[in-house]
Amino acid sequence: MVSLRNVSLNEFNNFLKRSGLYNKNYPLRGDNRKGTFYVSGPPVYVDMVVNAATMMDKQNDGIELGRQKIGVMRLNNTFVGDRTYNLRDQKMVIPGIATAIERLLQGEEQPLGNIVSSEPPAMPAFSANGEKGKAANYAGGMSLQEALKQNAAAGNIKIVAYPDTNSLLVKGTAEQVHFIEMLVKALDVAKRHVELSLWIVDLNKSDLERLGTSWSGSITIGDKLGVSLNQASISTLDGSRFIAAVNALEEKKQATVVSRPVLLTQENVPAIFDNNRTFYTKLIGERNVALEHVTYGTMIRVLPRFSADGQIEMSLDIEDGNDKTPQSDTTTSVDALPEVGRTLISTIARVPHGKSLLVGGYTRDANTDTVQSIPFLGKLPLIGSLFRYSSKNKSNVVRVFMIEPKEIVDPLTPDASESVNNILKQSGAWSGDDKLQKWVRVYLDRGQEAIK
């Protein structure tokens, strides 16, 4: 078992093939992303491969520049640069490895007054009787020797992020580069994937009450569904049974599935679903004119993590906003601003394996306009309106959010081109020189690239 730090497995395989050392009877098996491979064969061949891997990996172990050393550290599980995204009107930044290490070494988290202060420390007072005075203390209560030692330890390290290969460039002494390498190795760990299935459901309040629902009690629909709910409007339940009951109510026009997005994220990485609307208004002053906007809608932000016992713990923030302006108010001016209502929910919950989280239970007004017609006759010109009728319904609905987290442990499905190649090989129809098969493989590969 050999582990490569500075060379990928593909590069090492290509080196063996170019140098004539590769033997197809004893291939290298391993993970190219982690740089770890396994080789088996005659002892002479195994020793030769191990020595070649050690030599090639050591050659790429940094660049010497006098007393300075430049190290290149490629990350496999974490982004080296910062991740920036917009959340409504706020700009959110998730620091990368380069920024986190740079802040650690340069002390950017210190108070602003200690950083920007340019005044030198005051001269210490001398003793009046000529006795030996106490050594002067510098910033942070350190002595001069400690301050110089700290400056020499961290002040000469230079860290640069290189996003093209997701690598970290470090310049410093050999000890400093080795220290950063150990720190990066501890931070660059593989993360587990989490699939978040979100369901936004509106249930008719009257129908829900007719079923005997109480948010401080339980819901019972036939023999299929039993949900226990607490006073905080948060509960864990069997998501499949709940959705089956919702689908049954939806067929009877007693429930509406507003949205059901599916998000794929990693542990400790936020996932955001935002469906919003924005209206703009003019602010006219005596000499200035400005255009402001207000954004409202449904936003769900989930930050998942795994507990020690394998359960998924989520930091959940929900904002649900809607326009509360009465549609029947015909006297409203054109420049009048709409009335926006917002409901905010923020909580932390732990979901057992195979369960779902149910949040909500607040009432909101819903206005629905439905148009129904007789098939074919309702589409006839001129007389089609005789076979159509519309209805308006205003009711109070109960909105609930169901979140089903699930860890992705199965390997990803192979590409279409790989599946076709495996089928052809198993059937005996594989021919590497067939022009038609080459064209099909190229076409499928292009399709996969377009999807990505």
Tab-separated table of C-alpha atoms in Angstrom, residues 12 82 113 119 171 198 257 279 283 285 301 311 339 443:
chain	number	residue	atom	x	y	z
A	12	PHE	CA	2.414	7.912	-11.802
A	82	ASP	CA	-13.634	31.579	-0.873
A	113	GLY	CA	-7.906	48.905	17.453
A	119	GLU	CA	1.574	54.663	17.774
A	171	LYS	CA	6.463	30.030	0.834
A	198	LEU	CA	-38.220	19.586	0.914
A	257	VAL	CA	-48.250	20.611	-2.564
A	279	PHE	CA	-41.404	44.838	-6.228
A	283	LEU	CA	-38.523	57.350	-3.328
A	285	GLY	CA	-37.304	63.727	-2.376
A	301	ARG	CA	-31.743	27.514	4.621
A	311	GLN	CA	-28.107	11.081	13.252
A	339	GLU	CA	-48.647	44.875	2.275
A	443	TYR	CA	-21.813	11.423	-28.915
